[in-house]
């Protein structure tokens, strides 16, 4: 893509798109160009349509990944190389929406207890206790811990927004023990090089090692700790608007999906079959 790739990066930087989004958009556009076998300037709307069918039918991508490709294509042909197409003719995929996997409190405890490495246990405990995204955890600074106000500051989370979350007493004790052992200077969780934060793959590997050691069978990822944090707070009675602020969501609708996961709300729903009495017990059925 050459100069067009450079221009795309500039347009994304101007609009404050995250580094992960930029990489994903560039990857999607390179995939489109490779599929079409021509330069971006020669790609037509019908080529885009054929590509959408290809990634849907042949590559078996998830709905979210499919839509990321669509967003990248729409961005490119609107902001970088404008075309006389109606962007509505490059539709997003309306697939089924899966509910995120949530761990029980006992499963979170087992996950953390499976780690003997203090740094590894501390970083997963921090992700859960503060409901952090992967990159938010990686980029925590030592100075972000405010023990006087019992808060943890999250710098430039998704959408380039800062926020504060509650710092639990147990997490503070764990962080202090961890600091005494490793004494990090800048990054709270540095990588192999102290001047750099822990890399994404290392953090993901820590989680998967903990899952394997704990014997957890659920299909879950590091982000499941954030989902669990949100769901457990709702079950504890935290207001949805407060939860929105804690999670750093732009839209309340995004936060509201956790209502579908709250066990406390499910337990309030009456069981209609149980209310019918003994007429449907196994021993009374014909």
Coordinates of N, CA, C and O in Angstrom, one line a residue, residues 76-221:
X76 N -11.0 3.6 5.2 CA -10.0 3.9 4.1 C -10.7 4.6 3.0 O -10.1 5.6 2.4
X77 N -11.8 4.1 2.5 CA -12.5 4.7 1.3 C -13.3 5.9 1.6 O -14.0 6.5 0.7
X78 N -13.3 6.4 2.9 CA -13.9 7.6 3.2 C -12.9 8.7 3.6 O -13.0 9.8 3.1
X79 N -11.9 8.3 4.3 CA -10.9 9.3 4.8 C -9.6 9.3 4.1 O -9.0 10.3 4.0
X80 N -9.2 8.2 3.5 CA -7.9 8.1 2.8 C -8.0 8.2 1.3 O -7.3 9.0 0.7
X81 N -8.9 7.4 0.7 CA -9.0 7.4 -0.7 C -10.5 7.5 -1.0 O -11.2 6.4 -1.3
X82 N -11.1 8.6 -0.9 CA -12.6 8.8 -1.0 C -13.1 8.2 -2.4 O -12.5 8.4 -3.4
X83 N -14.2 7.4 -2.3 CA -14.8 6.9 -3.5 C -16.3 7.3 -3.5 O -16.9 7.6 -2.5
X84 N -16.8 7.3 -4.7 CA -18.2 7.8 -4.9 C -19.3 6.7 -4.5 O -20.3 6.7 -5.0
X85 N -18.9 5.8 -3.6 CA -19.8 4.8 -3.2 C -20.6 5.3 -2.0 O -20.2 6.1 -1.2
X86 N -21.8 4.7 -1.8 CA -22.5 4.9 -0.5 C -22.0 3.9 0.5 O -22.0 2.7 0.3
X87 N -21.4 4.4 1.6 CA -20.8 3.5 2.6 C -21.8 2.5 3.1 O -21.4 1.5 3.6
X88 N -23.1 2.9 3.1 CA -24.1 1.9 3.5 C -24.1 0.7 2.7 O -24.7 -0.4 3.1
X89 N -23.6 0.7 1.5 CA -23.5 -0.5 0.6 C -22.3 -1.4 1.0 O -22.1 -2.4 0.4
X90 N -21.6 -0.9 2.0 CA -20.5 -1.8 2.6 C -21.0 -2.1 4.1 O -20.6 -1.5 5.0
X91 N -22.0 -3.0 4.2 CA -22.7 -3.2 5.5 C -21.9 -3.9 6.5 O -21.0 -4.7 6.2
X92 N -22.2 -3.6 7.8 CA -21.6 -4.4 8.9 C -22.4 -5.7 9.0 O -23.6 -5.7 8.6
X93 N -21.8 -6.7 9.5 CA -22.4 -8.0 9.7 C -23.2 -8.0 11.0 O -22.7 -7.7 12.0
X94 N -24.5 -8.4 10.8 CA -25.4 -8.5 12.0 C -25.5 -9.9 12.4 O -26.5 -10.6 12.2
X95 N -24.4 -10.4 13.0 CA -24.5 -11.8 13.5 C -25.0 -11.9 14.9 O -25.3 -10.9 15.5
X96 N -25.1 -13.1 15.4 CA -25.6 -13.3 16.8 C -24.6 -12.7 17.8 O -23.3 -12.8 17.5
X97 N -25.1 -12.2 18.9 CA -24.2 -11.6 19.9 C -24.0 -12.6 21.0 O -25.0 -13.0 21.6
X98 N -22.8 -13.0 21.3 CA -22.5 -13.9 22.4 C -22.3 -13.1 23.7 O -21.7 -12.1 23.7
X99 N -22.8 -13.7 24.7 CA -22.6 -13.1 26.0 C -21.2 -13.4 26.5 O -20.7 -14.5 26.3
X100 N -20.5 -12.5 27.1 CA -19.1 -12.7 27.6 C -19.1 -13.7 28.7 O -20.0 -13.9 29.4
X101 N -18.0 -14.5 28.7 CA -17.8 -15.5 29.8 C -17.5 -14.8 31.1 O -16.6 -13.9 31.2
X102 N -18.2 -15.2 32.1 CA -18.0 -14.7 33.5 C -17.6 -15.8 34.4 O -18.1 -16.9 34.4
X103 N -16.6 -15.5 35.2 CA -16.1 -16.4 36.3 C -16.8 -16.1 37.6 O -17.1 -15.0 37.9
X104 N -17.1 -17.2 38.3 CA -17.6 -17.0 39.7 C -16.5 -16.4 40.6 O -15.3 -16.5 40.3
X105 N -16.9 -16.0 41.8 CA -15.9 -15.5 42.7 C -15.0 -16.6 43.1 O -13.8 -16.4 43.3
X106 N -15.5 -17.8 43.3 CA -14.7 -19.0 43.6 C -13.7 -19.3 42.5 O -12.5 -19.7 42.8
X107 N -14.1 -19.1 41.3 CA -13.2 -19.4 40.2 C -12.1 -18.4 40.1 O -10.9 -18.7 39.7
X108 N -12.4 -17.1 40.4 CA -11.4 -16.1 40.4 C -10.4 -16.4 41.5 O -9.1 -16.3 41.3
X109 N -10.9 -16.8 42.6 CA -10.0 -17.1 43.8 C -9.1 -18.3 43.4 O -7.9 -18.3 43.7
X110 N -9.6 -19.3 42.7 CA -8.8 -20.5 42.3 C -7.8 -20.1 41.3 O -6.6 -20.6 41.3
X111 N -8.1 -19.2 40.4 CA -7.2 -18.7 39.4 C -6.0 -18.0 40.0 O -4.9 -18.3 39.7
X112 N -6.3 -17.1 41.0 CA -5.2 -16.4 41.6 C -4.4 -17.3 42.5 O -3.2 -17.1 42.6
X113 N -5.1 -18.2 43.2 CA -4.3 -19.1 44.1 C -3.4 -20.1 43.4 O -2.6 -20.7 44.0
X114 N -3.7 -20.3 42.1 CA -2.8 -21.2 41.3 C -1.5 -20.7 41.0 O -0.6 -21.4 40.5
X115 N -1.3 -19.4 41.2 CA 0.0 -18.7 40.8 C 0.9 -18.6 42.0 O 0.5 -17.9 43.0
X116 N 2.1 -19.1 42.0 CA 3.1 -19.0 43.1 C 3.9 -17.7 42.9 O 4.5 -17.2 43.8
X117 N 4.1 -17.3 41.6 CA 4.9 -16.1 41.3 C 4.1 -14.9 41.8 O 3.0 -14.6 41.3
X118 N 4.7 -14.1 42.7 CA 4.0 -12.9 43.3 C 3.7 -11.9 42.2 O 2.6 -11.3 42.3
X119 N 4.6 -11.6 41.3 CA 4.3 -10.6 40.3 C 3.1 -11.0 39.4 O 2.2 -10.2 39.1
X120 N 3.0 -12.3 39.0 CA 2.0 -12.8 38.2 C 0.6 -12.8 38.9 O -0.4 -12.3 38.4
X121 N 0.6 -13.2 40.2 CA -0.6 -13.1 41.0 C -1.1 -11.7 41.2 O -2.3 -11.4 41.1
X122 N -0.1 -10.8 41.4 CA -0.5 -9.4 41.6 C -1.1 -8.7 40.4 O -2.1 -8.0 40.5
X123 N -0.6 -9.0 39.2 CA -1.1 -8.4 38.1 C -2.5 -8.9 37.7 O -3.4 -8.1 37.3
X124 N -2.7 -10.2 37.9 CA -4.1 -10.7 37.6 C -5.1 -10.2 38.7 O -6.2 -9.9 38.3
X125 N -4.6 -10.1 39.9 CA -5.5 -9.6 41.0 C -5.8 -8.1 40.7 O -6.9 -7.7 40.9
X126 N -4.9 -7.4 40.1 CA -5.1 -6.0 39.8 C -6.1 -5.9 38.6 O -7.0 -5.0 38.6
X127 N -6.0 -6.7 37.6 CA -6.9 -6.7 36.5 C -8.3 -6.9 37.0 O -9.3 -6.2 36.6
X128 N -8.5 -7.9 37.8 CA -9.8 -8.2 38.3 C -10.4 -7.2 39.3 O -11.5 -6.7 39.2
X129 N -9.5 -6.8 40.2 CA -10.0 -5.8 41.3 C -10.4 -4.5 40.7 O -11.2 -3.8 41.3
X130 N -9.7 -4.1 39.6 CA -10.0 -2.7 39.0 C -10.7 -2.8 37.7 O -11.0 -1.8 37.1
X131 N -11.0 -4.0 37.2 CA -11.8 -4.2 35.9 C -11.0 -3.6 34.8 O -11.6 -2.9 33.9
X132 N -9.7 -4.0 34.6 CA -8.9 -3.3 33.6 C -8.9 -4.1 32.3 O -9.0 -5.3 32.3
X133 N -8.7 -3.3 31.2 CA -8.4 -3.9 30.0 C -6.9 -4.3 30.0 O -6.1 -3.8 30.8
X134 N -6.5 -5.1 29.0 CA -5.1 -5.6 28.9 C -4.1 -4.5 28.9 O -3.2 -4.4 29.7
X135 N -4.3 -3.5 28.0 CA -3.3 -2.4 27.9 C -3.4 -1.5 29.0 O -2.4 -0.8 29.3
X136 N -4.5 -1.3 29.7 CA -4.6 -0.5 30.9 C -3.7 -1.1 32.0 O -3.0 -0.3 32.7
X137 N -3.7 -2.4 32.1 CA -2.9 -3.0 33.1 C -1.4 -2.9 32.8 O -0.6 -2.6 33.7
X138 N -1.1 -3.1 31.6 CA 0.3 -3.0 31.1 C 0.9 -1.7 31.4 O 2.1 -1.6 31.7
X139 N 0.1 -0.6 31.2 CA 0.6 0.7 31.3 C 0.4 1.4 32.6 O 0.5 2.7 32.7
X140 N 0.1 0.7 33.7 CA 0.0 1.3 35.0 C 1.4 1.7 35.5 O 2.4 1.0 35.2
X141 N 1.4 2.9 36.1 CA 2.6 3.4 36.6 C 2.6 3.2 38.2 O 1.5 3.2 38.8
X142 N 3.8 3.2 38.8 CA 3.9 3.1 40.2 C 3.1 4.3 40.9 O 2.4 4.1 41.9
X143 N 3.2 5.4 40.3 CA 2.6 6.6 40.8 C 1.1 6.6 40.7 O 0.4 7.5 41.3
X144 N 0.5 5.7 40.0 CA -0.9 5.7 39.8 C -1.6 5.1 41.1 O -2.8 5.2 41.2
X145 N -0.8 4.5 42.0 CA -1.4 4.0 43.2 C -1.5 5.2 44.2 O -0.5 5.7 44.6
X146 N -2.7 5.5 44.6 CA -3.0 6.6 45.6 C -3.5 5.9 46.8 O -4.8 5.7 47.0
X147 N -2.7 5.6 47.8 CA -3.1 4.9 49.0 C -3.8 5.8 50.0 O -4.6 5.3 50.8
X148 N -3.6 7.1 49.8 CA -4.3 8.1 50.7 C -5.8 8.1 50.4 O -6.7 8.1 51.2
X149 N -6.1 8.2 49.1 CA -7.5 8.2 48.6 C -8.0 6.8 48.3 O -9.2 6.7 47.9
X150 N -7.2 5.8 48.4 CA -7.6 4.4 48.1 C -8.2 4.4 46.7 O -9.3 3.9 46.4
X151 N -7.4 4.9 45.7 CA -7.8 4.8 44.3 C -6.7 4.5 43.4 O -5.5 4.6 43.8
X152 N -7.0 4.0 42.2 CA -6.0 3.6 41.2 C -6.4 4.4 40.0 O -7.5 4.4 39.5
X153 N -5.4 5.1 39.5 CA -5.6 6.0 38.3 C -5.3 5.2 37.0 O -4.2 4.7 36.9
X154 N -6.2 5.3 36.1 CA -6.0 4.7 34.8 C -5.8 5.8 33.8 O -6.7 6.6 33.5
X155 N -4.6 5.8 33.1 CA -4.3 6.8 32.2 C -4.7 6.4 30.8 O -4.3 5.3 30.3
X156 N -5.4 7.3 30.1 CA -5.6 7.2 28.6 C -6.1 5.7 28.3 O -5.5 5.1 27.5
X157 N -7.2 5.3 28.9 CA -7.8 4.1 28.5 C -8.4 4.1 27.2 O -8.2 5.1 26.4
X158 N -9.3 3.2 26.8 CA -9.9 3.2 25.5 C -10.7 4.5 25.3 O -11.4 4.9 26.2
X159 N -10.5 5.1 24.2 CA -11.1 6.4 23.9 C -10.3 7.5 24.4 O -10.8 8.7 24.5
X160 N -9.1 7.3 24.9 CA -8.2 8.3 25.4 C -8.7 9.0 26.6 O -8.6 10.2 26.7
X161 N -9.3 8.2 27.5 CA -10.0 8.8 28.7 C -9.3 8.3 29.9 O -8.9 7.2 30.1
X162 N -9.0 9.3 30.9 CA -8.5 8.9 32.2 C -9.7 8.6 33.1 O -10.8 9.1 32.9
X163 N -9.5 7.8 34.1 CA -10.5 7.5 35.1 C -9.8 7.0 36.4 O -8.7 6.6 36.4
X164 N -10.6 7.0 37.5 CA -10.1 6.5 38.7 C -11.0 5.4 39.1 O -12.2 5.4 38.9
X165 N -10.5 4.3 39.7 CA -11.2 3.2 40.2 C -10.8 3.0 41.7 O -9.8 3.4 42.1
X166 N -11.7 2.3 42.4 CA -11.4 2.0 43.8 C -10.3 1.1 44.0 O -10.1 0.1 43.3
X167 N -9.4 1.4 45.0 CA -8.3 0.5 45.3 C -8.7 -0.3 46.6 O -8.9 0.3 47.6
X168 N -8.8 -1.6 46.4 CA -9.2 -2.4 47.6 C -8.0 -2.5 48.6 O -6.9 -2.4 48.2
X169 N -8.4 -2.7 49.9 CA -7.3 -2.8 50.9 C -6.5 -4.1 50.6 O -5.2 -4.0 50.8
X170 N -7.1 -5.2 50.2 CA -6.3 -6.4 50.0 C -5.4 -6.2 48.8 O -4.3 -6.7 48.8
X171 N -5.9 -5.5 47.8 CA -5.0 -5.3 46.6 C -3.8 -4.4 47.0 O -2.7 -4.6 46.6
X172 N -4.1 -3.4 47.8 CA -3.0 -2.5 48.3 C -1.9 -3.3 49.0 O -0.7 -3.1 48.8
X173 N -2.4 -4.2 49.9 CA -1.4 -5.0 50.7 C -0.6 -5.9 49.7 O 0.6 -6.0 49.9
X174 N -1.3 -6.4 48.7 CA -0.6 -7.3 47.8 C 0.4 -6.5 46.9 O 1.5 -6.9 46.7
X175 N 0.0 -5.3 46.5 CA 0.9 -4.4 45.7 C 2.1 -4.0 46.6 O 3.2 -3.9 46.0
X176 N 1.9 -3.7 47.8 CA 3.0 -3.4 48.7 C 4.0 -4.5 48.9 O 5.3 -4.3 48.8
X177 N 3.5 -5.7 49.0 CA 4.4 -6.9 49.1 C 5.1 -7.1 47.8 O 6.4 -7.4 47.8
X178 N 4.4 -6.9 46.7 CA 5.1 -7.1 45.4 C 6.1 -6.0 45.2 O 7.2 -6.3 44.7
X179 N 5.9 -4.7 45.6 CA 6.8 -3.7 45.4 C 8.1 -3.9 46.2 O 9.2 -3.7 45.8
X180 N 7.9 -4.4 47.5 CA 9.1 -4.7 48.3 C 10.0 -5.7 47.7 O 11.2 -5.7 47.8
X181 N 9.4 -6.7 47.0 CA 10.1 -7.7 46.4 C 10.8 -7.3 45.1 O 12.0 -7.6 44.9
X182 N 10.1 -6.6 44.2 CA 10.7 -6.2 42.9 C 11.1 -4.8 42.8 O 11.9 -4.4 41.9
X183 N 10.5 -3.9 43.6 CA 10.8 -2.5 43.6 C 10.8 -1.8 42.2 O 11.8 -1.3 41.8
X184 N 9.7 -2.0 41.5 CA 9.6 -1.3 40.2 C 9.7 0.2 40.3 O 9.2 0.8 41.3
X185 N 10.3 0.8 39.3 CA 10.5 2.3 39.4 C 9.5 3.1 38.7 O 9.0 4.1 39.2
X186 N 9.2 2.8 37.5 CA 8.3 3.6 36.6 C 7.1 2.8 36.3 O 6.0 3.1 36.8
X187 N 7.2 1.7 35.5 CA 6.1 0.9 35.2 C 5.8 0.0 36.4 O 6.7 -0.6 37.0
X188 N 4.5 -0.1 36.8 CA 4.2 -1.0 37.9 C 4.5 -2.4 37.6 O 5.0 -3.2 38.5
X189 N 4.3 -2.8 36.3 CA 4.6 -4.2 35.9 C 5.5 -4.1 34.7 O 5.1 -4.3 33.6
X190 N 6.8 -3.9 35.0 CA 7.7 -3.8 33.8 C 8.0 -5.2 33.1 O 7.7 -6.2 33.7
X191 N 8.5 -5.1 31.9 CA 8.8 -6.3 31.2 C 10.2 -6.7 31.5 O 10.8 -6.4 32.5
X192 N 10.8 -7.5 30.5 CA 12.2 -7.9 30.7 C 13.2 -6.7 30.9 O 14.1 -6.8 31.6
X193 N 12.8 -5.7 30.1 CA 13.6 -4.4 30.2 C 12.8 -3.5 31.2 O 11.7 -3.1 30.9
X194 N 13.4 -3.0 32.3 CA 12.7 -2.2 33.3 C 12.1 -0.9 32.7 O 11.1 -0.4 33.2
X195 N 12.7 -0.4 31.6 CA 12.2 0.8 31.0 C 10.9 0.6 30.1 O 10.4 1.5 29.6
X196 N 10.5 -0.7 29.9 CA 9.4 -1.0 29.1 C 8.3 -1.8 29.9 O 8.7 -2.5 30.8
X197 N 7.1 -1.6 29.5 CA 6.0 -2.3 30.3 C 6.0 -3.8 29.8 O 6.5 -4.1 28.8
X198 N 5.4 -4.6 30.6 CA 5.2 -6.0 30.3 C 4.5 -6.1 28.9 O 3.5 -5.4 28.7
X199 N 4.9 -7.0 28.1 CA 4.3 -7.1 26.7 C 3.0 -7.8 26.8 O 2.7 -8.6 27.7
X200 N 2.2 -7.6 25.7 CA 0.8 -8.2 25.7 C 0.9 -9.7 25.8 O 0.1 -10.4 26.5
X201 N 1.8 -10.3 25.0 CA 1.9 -11.8 25.0 C 2.2 -12.4 26.3 O 1.7 -13.5 26.7
X202 N 3.1 -11.7 27.1 CA 3.5 -12.2 28.4 C 2.3 -12.2 29.3 O 2.1 -13.1 30.1
X203 N 1.5 -11.1 29.3 CA 0.4 -11.0 30.2 C -0.7 -12.1 29.8 O -1.3 -12.7 30.7
X204 N -0.9 -12.3 28.5 CA -1.8 -13.3 28.1 C -1.3 -14.7 28.6 O -2.1 -15.5 29.0
X205 N 0.0 -14.9 28.5 CA 0.5 -16.2 28.8 C 0.4 -16.4 30.4 O 0.1 -17.6 30.8
X206 N 0.5 -15.4 31.1 CA 0.3 -15.5 32.6 C -1.1 -16.0 32.9 O -1.3 -16.9 33.7
X207 N -2.1 -15.4 32.2 CA -3.5 -15.8 32.5 C -3.7 -17.3 32.1 O -4.3 -18.0 32.8
X208 N -3.2 -17.7 30.9 CA -3.5 -19.0 30.4 C -2.7 -20.0 31.3 O -3.2 -21.2 31.5
X209 N -1.6 -19.7 31.8 CA -0.9 -20.6 32.8 C -1.7 -20.7 34.0 O -1.8 -21.8 34.6
X210 N -2.3 -19.6 34.5 CA -3.1 -19.7 35.7 C -4.3 -20.5 35.5 O -4.7 -21.3 36.4
X211 N -4.9 -20.4 34.3 CA -6.1 -21.2 34.0 C -5.8 -22.6 34.0 O -6.6 -23.5 34.5
X212 N -4.7 -23.0 33.4 CA -4.3 -24.4 33.3 C -4.0 -25.0 34.7 O -4.5 -26.1 35.0
X213 N -3.3 -24.2 35.5 CA -2.9 -24.7 36.8 C -4.1 -24.8 37.7 O -4.2 -25.7 38.6
X214 N -5.1 -24.0 37.5 CA -6.3 -24.0 38.4 C -7.3 -25.1 38.0 O -8.2 -25.4 38.8
X215 N -7.1 -25.6 36.8 CA -8.1 -26.6 36.3 C -9.4 -26.1 35.8 O -10.3 -26.8 35.6
X216 N -9.4 -24.8 35.6 CA -10.6 -24.1 35.1 C -10.9 -24.6 33.7 O -10.1 -24.6 32.8
X217 N -12.2 -25.0 33.5 CA -12.6 -25.6 32.2 C -13.3 -24.6 31.3 O -13.5 -24.8 30.1
X218 N -13.7 -23.5 31.8 CA -14.4 -22.5 31.0 C -13.5 -21.9 29.9 O -12.3 -21.8 30.1
X219 N -14.2 -21.6 28.8 CA -13.4 -21.0 27.7 C -13.4 -19.5 28.0 O -14.3 -18.8 27.8
X220 N -12.3 -19.0 28.5 CA -12.2 -17.7 29.0 C -10.8 -17.1 28.6 O -9.9 -17.8 28.3
X221 N -10.7 -15.8 28.8 CA -9.5 -15.1 28.4 C -9.2 -14.1 29.6 O -10.0 -13.9 30.5

